[in-house]
Coordinates of C-alpha atoms and ligand atoms in Angstrom, one line a residue:
M1262 CA -0.1 0.0 0.0
F1263 CA 2.6 2.6 1.1
Q1264 CA 5.7 1.6 -0.8
N1265 CA 5.4 4.1 -3.5
V1266 CA 4.1 7.0 -1.5
E1267 CA 5.9 10.1 -1.9
P1268 CA 7.2 12.2 1.1
T1269 CA 5.1 15.4 1.6
P1270 CA 6.5 18.3 3.2
L1271 CA 5.1 19.5 6.5
D1272 CA 3.4 22.8 6.8
P1273 CA 6.4 25.1 7.6
I1274 CA 4.9 26.5 10.8
I1275 CA 4.4 23.1 12.1
R1276 CA 8.0 22.0 11.0
L1277 CA 9.4 25.1 12.7
I1278 CA 7.8 23.8 15.9
S1279 CA 9.9 20.7 15.9
I1280 CA 13.2 22.3 14.6
F1281 CA 12.9 24.7 17.5
K1282 CA 12.2 22.0 20.0
A1283 CA 15.3 20.1 18.7
D1284 CA 17.7 23.2 19.0
K1285 CA 19.9 22.6 22.0
R1286 CA 21.0 26.2 22.5
D1287 CA 19.7 27.5 25.6
N1288 CA 19.3 31.2 24.4
K1289 CA 16.9 30.4 21.6
I1290 CA 14.1 32.7 21.0
D1291 CA 10.7 31.3 19.5
M1292 CA 9.0 34.0 17.3
G1293 CA 7.6 31.4 15.0
V1294 CA 4.3 29.7 15.8
G1295 CA 1.4 32.1 16.9
V1296 CA 1.1 31.4 20.5
F1297 CA 0.9 34.1 23.2
R1298 CA 3.7 34.2 25.8
D1299 CA 3.9 36.3 28.8
S1300 CA 7.1 38.1 30.0
D1301 CA 8.3 34.9 31.6
G1302 CA 7.9 33.1 28.1
N1303 CA 5.1 31.0 29.4
T1304 CA 1.7 30.4 27.6
P1305 CA -0.4 30.5 30.9
I1306 CA -3.7 28.8 31.3
M1307 CA -5.8 31.9 31.8
A1308 CA -7.4 32.5 35.4
A1309 CA -10.9 32.2 34.3
V1310 CA -10.4 29.2 32.3
K1311 CA -8.8 27.5 35.5
Q1312 CA -11.8 28.5 37.5
A1313 CA -14.4 27.4 35.0
E1314 CA -12.5 24.1 34.6
Q1315 CA -12.8 23.6 38.3
Q1316 CA -16.5 24.2 38.3
L1317 CA -16.9 22.0 35.4
H1318 CA -14.9 19.2 37.2
N1319 CA -17.4 19.5 40.3
Q1320 CA -20.6 19.8 38.2
Q1321 CA -20.2 17.4 35.4
T1322 CA -21.9 14.2 35.7
T1323 CA -21.7 12.5 32.4
K1324 CA -19.4 12.2 29.3
T1325 CA -22.2 11.1 27.0
Y1326 CA -22.5 12.7 23.6
V1327 CA -23.6 16.3 23.2
G1328 CA -24.7 16.3 19.8
L1329 CA -23.5 17.2 16.2
S1330 CA -23.5 21.1 16.7
G1331 CA -21.8 20.8 20.1
D1332 CA -22.5 23.0 23.3
E1333 CA -25.6 25.3 22.3
S1334 CA -24.7 27.7 25.0
F1335 CA -21.3 28.0 23.5
N1336 CA -22.8 28.6 20.1
Q1337 CA -25.1 31.2 21.3
Q1338 CA -22.5 33.0 23.3
I1339 CA -20.0 33.1 20.2
T1340 CA -22.6 34.3 18.0
R1341 CA -23.4 37.3 20.1
M1342 CA -19.6 37.9 20.7
V1343 CA -19.1 38.2 17.0
F1344 CA -22.3 39.5 15.7
G1345 CA -23.6 41.5 18.8
D1346 CA -26.6 41.2 20.9
G1347 CA -29.1 42.2 18.2
E1348 CA -31.5 40.0 16.1
N1349 CA -29.6 37.0 15.0
R1350 CA -32.5 35.1 13.6
R1351 CA -30.6 34.3 10.1
I1352 CA -27.5 33.0 11.9
R1353 CA -26.6 29.4 12.7
A1354 CA -23.8 28.4 14.8
V1355 CA -22.0 25.0 14.9
Q1356 CA -19.2 24.3 17.5
A1357 CA -16.1 22.8 15.6
P1358 CA -12.7 21.5 16.3
G1359 CA -10.6 24.6 16.4
G1360 CA -11.0 27.5 14.0
C1361 CA -9.1 25.3 11.6
G1362 CA -12.0 22.6 11.8
A1363 CA -14.5 25.5 11.4
L1364 CA -12.7 26.8 8.2
R1365 CA -12.8 23.2 6.9
V1366 CA -16.6 22.4 7.5
L1367 CA -17.5 25.7 6.0
S1368 CA -15.2 25.1 3.1
E1369 CA -16.8 21.7 2.5
M1370 CA -20.2 23.0 2.9
L1371 CA -19.8 25.7 0.4
A1372 CA -18.2 23.1 -2.0
K1373 CA -21.5 21.3 -1.9
V1374 CA -23.6 24.2 -2.5
S1375 CA -21.5 26.1 -5.0
P1376 CA -18.8 23.9 -6.4
D1377 CA -18.1 26.2 -9.3
S1378 CA -16.9 29.1 -7.0
K1379 CA -13.5 30.3 -7.0
V1380 CA -11.8 31.1 -3.6
W1381 CA -9.9 34.4 -3.2
L1382 CA -7.2 34.6 -0.5
T1383 CA -5.3 37.7 0.6
D1384 CA -1.7 38.1 -0.6
P1385 CA -0.2 37.0 1.6
T1386 CA -2.3 34.7 3.6
W1387 CA -1.9 32.1 6.3
G1388 CA -0.3 29.1 4.6
N1389 CA -3.0 26.6 5.7
H1390 CA -5.7 28.4 4.0
Y1391 CA -4.5 26.8 0.7
P1392 CA -4.7 23.1 1.7
I1393 CA -8.0 23.8 3.4
F1394 CA -9.8 25.1 0.4
H1395 CA -8.0 22.8 -2.2
G1396 CA -9.0 20.0 0.0
S1397 CA -12.7 21.0 -0.9
R1398 CA -11.5 20.9 -4.6
F1399 CA -12.0 24.6 -4.9
E1400 CA -9.7 26.7 -7.2
T1401 CA -7.9 29.6 -5.4
A1402 CA -6.4 33.0 -6.4
T1403 CA -5.1 35.9 -4.5
Y1404 CA -6.2 39.4 -4.3
P1405 CA -3.8 42.2 -3.3
Y1406 CA -3.3 42.8 0.4
L1407 CA 0.0 43.9 1.7
N1408 CA 2.1 46.7 0.1
R1409 CA 5.5 44.9 0.8
T1410 CA 7.3 48.2 0.7
T1411 CA 5.3 50.1 3.3
K1412 CA 3.9 47.0 5.0
A1413 CA 0.5 48.7 5.1
V1414 CA -2.6 47.3 3.4
A1415 CA -2.5 48.3 -0.4
V1416 CA -6.0 49.5 -0.2
D1417 CA -6.4 50.8 -3.6
D1418 CA -5.4 47.7 -5.1
L1419 CA -7.5 45.5 -2.7
L1420 CA -10.7 47.4 -3.6
D1421 CA -10.0 47.5 -7.2
S1422 CA -9.7 43.8 -7.2
L1423 CA -12.6 43.3 -5.0
S1424 CA -14.8 45.6 -7.5
R1425 CA -14.1 43.0 -10.1
R1426 CA -15.4 39.9 -8.2
G1427 CA -18.9 38.6 -8.7
P1428 CA -21.4 36.0 -7.2
K1429 CA -19.2 33.1 -8.1
D1430 CA -16.4 34.5 -6.0
I1431 CA -15.8 33.5 -2.3
V1432 CA -13.8 36.2 -0.8
V1433 CA -11.8 35.2 2.3
F1434 CA -11.0 38.0 4.7
H1435 CA -9.2 38.0 8.1
G1436 CA -11.6 39.5 10.6
C1437 CA -8.8 41.2 12.4
C1438 CA -5.1 40.6 13.2
H1439 CA -4.1 39.7 9.6
N1440 CA -1.9 36.7 9.5
P1441 CA 0.8 36.9 8.3
S1442 CA 1.2 40.5 7.8
G1443 CA -0.2 42.2 10.9
A1444 CA -1.3 45.0 8.7
E1445 CA -4.9 46.1 9.4
L1446 CA -7.8 47.5 7.3
Q1447 CA -9.5 50.4 9.0
P1448 CA -13.0 50.9 9.5
E1449 CA -13.4 53.1 6.6
H1450 CA -12.1 50.5 4.5
W1451 CA -14.6 47.9 5.8
N1452 CA -17.4 50.3 5.1
E1453 CA -16.1 50.2 1.3
I1454 CA -15.7 46.5 1.3
A1455 CA -19.3 46.1 2.7
K1456 CA -20.8 48.2 -0.2
L1457 CA -18.5 46.5 -2.9
A1458 CA -19.8 43.1 -1.5
A1459 CA -23.5 44.2 -1.8
K1460 CA -23.0 45.7 -5.2
T1461 CA -20.9 42.9 -6.8
G1462 CA -22.5 39.9 -5.0
F1463 CA -19.3 38.2 -3.9
F1464 CA -19.6 35.9 -1.0
P1465 CA -17.7 37.1 2.2
F1466 CA -16.0 34.3 4.3
F1467 CA -14.4 35.6 7.5
D1468 CA -11.5 33.8 9.3
L1469 CA -11.6 35.2 12.9
A1470 CA -8.8 33.7 14.7
Y1471 CA -7.6 36.8 17.0
Q1472 CA -10.7 38.5 18.2
G1473 CA -9.6 40.5 21.3
F1474 CA -5.9 40.6 20.2
G1475 CA -6.1 43.7 18.0
D1476 CA -7.8 46.7 19.5
S1477 CA -10.7 45.3 21.6
L1478 CA -13.2 42.4 21.6
E1479 CA -15.8 44.9 19.8
Q1480 CA -13.4 46.8 17.5
D1481 CA -12.0 43.6 16.2
V1482 CA -15.4 42.4 14.7
Y1483 CA -16.1 45.8 13.1
S1484 CA -15.2 44.1 9.9
I1485 CA -17.9 41.3 10.3
R1486 CA -20.6 43.4 11.6
T1487 CA -20.3 46.0 9.0
V1488 CA -20.2 43.6 6.1
A1489 CA -23.2 41.6 7.7
Q1490 CA -25.4 44.8 7.5
E1491 CA -24.9 45.1 3.8
V1492 CA -24.9 41.4 2.5
E1493 CA -27.5 38.8 2.5
S1494 CA -25.3 35.7 3.5
L1495 CA -21.7 35.1 4.7
V1496 CA -19.7 32.8 6.8
V1497 CA -17.4 33.1 9.8
A1498 CA -14.8 30.5 11.1
S1499 CA -14.0 31.6 14.7
S1500 CA -11.3 30.3 16.9
C1501 CA -10.8 30.4 20.8
S1502 CA -7.3 29.1 20.6
K1503 CA -5.7 32.6 21.2
N1504 CA -8.2 34.6 23.1
F1505 CA -9.0 31.9 25.6
G1506 CA -5.5 30.2 25.5
L1507 CA -7.3 26.9 24.6
Y1508 CA -5.1 25.9 21.7
R1509 CA -4.8 22.3 22.5
D1510 CA -8.5 21.8 23.4
R1511 CA -9.5 22.7 19.8
V1512 CA -12.4 25.1 20.3
G1513 CA -13.9 26.9 17.3
C1514 CA -17.2 27.8 15.9
A1515 CA -18.5 27.6 12.3
M1516 CA -21.2 30.5 11.8
I1517 CA -23.5 30.7 8.8
M1518 CA -25.6 33.8 8.1
G1519 CA -28.4 32.9 5.6
E1520 CA -30.6 35.3 3.4
T1521 CA -33.5 33.8 5.4
S1522 CA -33.9 31.7 8.6
E1523 CA -34.8 28.7 6.3
S1524 CA -31.8 29.0 4.1
A1525 CA -29.7 29.3 7.1
D1526 CA -31.2 26.2 8.3
S1527 CA -30.5 24.3 5.0
A1528 CA -26.8 25.4 4.9
C1529 CA -26.5 24.4 8.5
A1530 CA -27.8 20.9 7.7
Q1531 CA -25.3 20.5 4.8
L1532 CA -22.5 21.5 7.2
L1533 CA -23.7 19.2 9.9
S1534 CA -23.6 16.3 7.4
T1535 CA -20.0 17.1 6.5
A1536 CA -19.2 17.0 10.1
R1537 CA -21.0 13.9 10.6
S1538 CA -19.0 12.2 8.1
S1539 CA -15.5 13.4 9.3
Y1540 CA -15.0 14.0 13.0
S1541 CA -19.0 13.4 13.8
M1542 CA -19.2 15.4 17.1
P1543 CA -16.6 18.1 18.2
P1544 CA -14.8 17.8 21.6
D1545 CA -16.8 19.1 24.5
H1546 CA -14.3 20.2 27.3
G1547 CA -12.9 23.6 25.8
A1548 CA -16.3 24.7 24.4
A1549 CA -18.0 24.0 27.8
I1550 CA -15.5 26.2 29.5
V1551 CA -15.8 29.2 27.1
G1552 CA -19.6 28.9 27.4
M1553 CA -19.5 29.0 31.2
I1554 CA -17.1 31.9 31.1
L1555 CA -19.2 34.0 28.7
G1556 CA -22.3 33.0 30.5
D1557 CA -21.1 34.1 34.0
Q1558 CA -20.7 37.8 34.8
Q1559 CA -17.7 37.4 37.1
L1560 CA -15.8 34.7 35.0
R1561 CA -16.2 36.9 32.0
K1562 CA -14.9 40.0 33.7
I1563 CA -11.8 38.1 35.0
W1564 CA -11.3 36.7 31.3
E1565 CA -11.8 40.2 29.6
Q1566 CA -9.4 41.9 31.9
Q1567 CA -6.6 39.3 31.3
L1568 CA -7.3 39.4 27.7
S1569 CA -6.9 43.1 27.7
D1570 CA -3.4 42.7 29.7
M1571 CA -2.3 40.3 27.0
R1572 CA -3.3 43.0 24.2
A1573 CA -1.6 45.7 26.2
R1574 CA 1.6 43.5 26.3
I1575 CA 1.7 43.1 22.6
L1576 CA 1.1 46.6 21.9
G1577 CA 3.7 47.6 24.4
L1578 CA 6.3 45.3 22.6
R1579 CA 5.2 46.8 19.2
N1580 CA 6.0 50.3 20.4
Q1581 CA 9.1 49.4 22.1
M1582 CA 10.4 47.5 18.9
S1583 CA 9.6 50.3 16.5
N1584 CA 11.0 52.9 18.8
K1585 CA 14.3 51.0 19.3
L1586 CA 14.7 50.3 15.6
R1587 CA 14.1 54.0 14.9
A1588 CA 16.7 55.1 17.5
R1589 CA 19.3 52.3 16.3
T1590 CA 18.9 52.7 12.5
G1591 CA 18.1 56.6 12.2
H1592 CA 15.2 56.0 10.1
N1593 CA 11.3 55.5 10.3
R1594 CA 11.2 52.5 7.9
W1595 CA 10.2 50.2 10.8
D1596 CA 7.5 52.5 12.4
F1597 CA 4.8 50.2 10.7
I1598 CA 5.5 47.5 13.6
A1599 CA 3.6 49.8 16.0
D1600 CA 0.5 50.3 13.6
H1601 CA 0.2 46.5 13.0
R1602 CA -2.1 44.6 15.1
G1603 CA -2.2 40.9 16.5
M1604 CA 1.0 38.9 17.3
F1605 CA 2.3 39.0 13.9
S1606 CA 4.3 41.5 11.5
L1607 CA 5.6 40.4 8.3
L1608 CA 9.2 42.0 7.9
V1609 CA 9.6 40.5 4.4
L1610 CA 12.8 38.8 4.7
N1611 CA 14.4 36.3 2.4
D1612 CA 15.4 32.6 3.1
E1613 CA 19.0 33.5 3.8
Q1614 CA 18.0 36.3 6.2
V1615 CA 15.6 34.0 8.0
N1616 CA 18.3 31.1 8.1
R1617 CA 20.9 33.5 9.4
L1618 CA 18.6 34.5 12.4
R1619 CA 18.1 30.9 13.1
D1620 CA 21.7 29.7 12.6
D1621 CA 23.7 32.5 13.9
Y1622 CA 21.4 33.9 16.6
A1623 CA 19.0 31.2 17.6
I1624 CA 16.0 33.3 16.6
Y1625 CA 13.2 31.4 14.9
V1626 CA 10.8 33.2 12.5
V1627 CA 8.5 31.9 10.0
A1628 CA 9.6 31.8 6.2
G1629 CA 9.2 35.1 4.6
G1630 CA 10.0 36.9 7.9
R1631 CA 6.7 36.6 9.9
I1632 CA 7.6 37.5 13.6
N1633 CA 5.4 36.5 16.5
I1634 CA 6.1 39.7 18.7
A1635 CA 4.8 38.0 21.9
G1636 CA 7.6 35.5 21.6
L1637 CA 9.9 38.1 23.1
R1638 CA 10.1 37.6 26.8
D1639 CA 11.9 40.6 27.9
E1640 CA 14.1 43.7 27.0
E1641 CA 17.2 41.6 26.8
E1642 CA 15.4 39.4 24.2
M1643 CA 14.2 42.5 22.4
D1644 CA 17.7 44.0 22.2
R1645 CA 19.2 40.6 20.9
F1646 CA 16.4 40.4 18.3
I1647 CA 17.2 43.9 17.2
D1648 CA 21.0 43.4 17.1
A1649 CA 20.3 40.2 15.0
F1650 CA 17.8 41.8 12.8
I1651 CA 20.0 44.7 11.9
D1652 CA 22.8 42.6 11.3
V1653 CA 21.0 40.5 8.7
T1654 CA 19.2 43.3 7.0
E1655 CA 21.4 46.4 6.8
Ligands
LMR15 C1 0.0 30.3 13.3 O1 -0.3 30.9 12.2 O2 1.1 30.4 13.6 C2 -1.0 29.8 14.3 O3 -2.3 30.0 13.6 C3 -0.8 28.3 14.5 C4 -1.0 27.5 13.2 O4 -1.7 26.4 13.5 O5 -0.4 27.8 12.2

């Protein structure tokens, strides 16, 4: 069976995790995989998660199946967190195994209902978007996103490209904290995009992996709420890996907004049949915790405060890095680092520069030069990164 199977390369981010682990140097710095770290270099279990886990442990009396769509309280809470407290009659939500699982079941559902559509991804985008949509047999193409010189969004080119899309186009957006670039669309740009979507009829597909890591839980979904007001239907894949720190528990949600309540039901039924034929039912533990936290005033307050502290750490590191680079190099070429949002910035480095950072300085960044700024523990690591970065780039 397997004698003639060709080896297949691992996803670069996943490969980087194992190369980093195998590196014996004790001064190594991991700025690769998108995982939040505190100033001690740890990825803590959030306080509200610990408390909810304890409550769950005390209260839970069974491990029997929950059902195909998972924890209903979780689904409703996430719907409100993403779309707001208003009328959500046309929205259906299904718990999924992580944001990635949500992307995949939504992609499979769309492939069933519109197999001839083409999927448009930002240039650049998260590497795993390609295999996810190709896995559902979609053809993919890219639309302009990052201006690689200024490291800001190439807004005019992006809008121009979207104005040429139509009903057979599925356009994938990053709801906030663009991965890998860190460059953000501003509210006025989302207003334009929403109008374009309504005018041209393209189908918006939001990947929302970092709600709360950008500016605030509310501001980070301005994108989705604005587009949802203008279009008849869209989908959202959201993740609780980062904002609840539940990475390994695989907590995500696939949301469908239909033209009517009935069409939302039909699309949801297609999605559930996809789920049934792959993982069947989603894992319960993490979603039960998120449902508890969001439904309990006190736990929610503790969670929101810690999330806001995490966001402040990232923004502080961004300001520090851009100030230091300006002071050291004498020019403002790196000011964009402070303007970016989320954990990542794409510094646009070639393979040789990325390899030199790793081989000469034990600093790991993703190919292309994506840094996870939260990977820097303290000022000493920041200074080491800056020395190394200046050495490989100047
Ligand atoms: C990342 O982009 O580093 C994270 O989303 C982790 C992953 O699965 O790639």
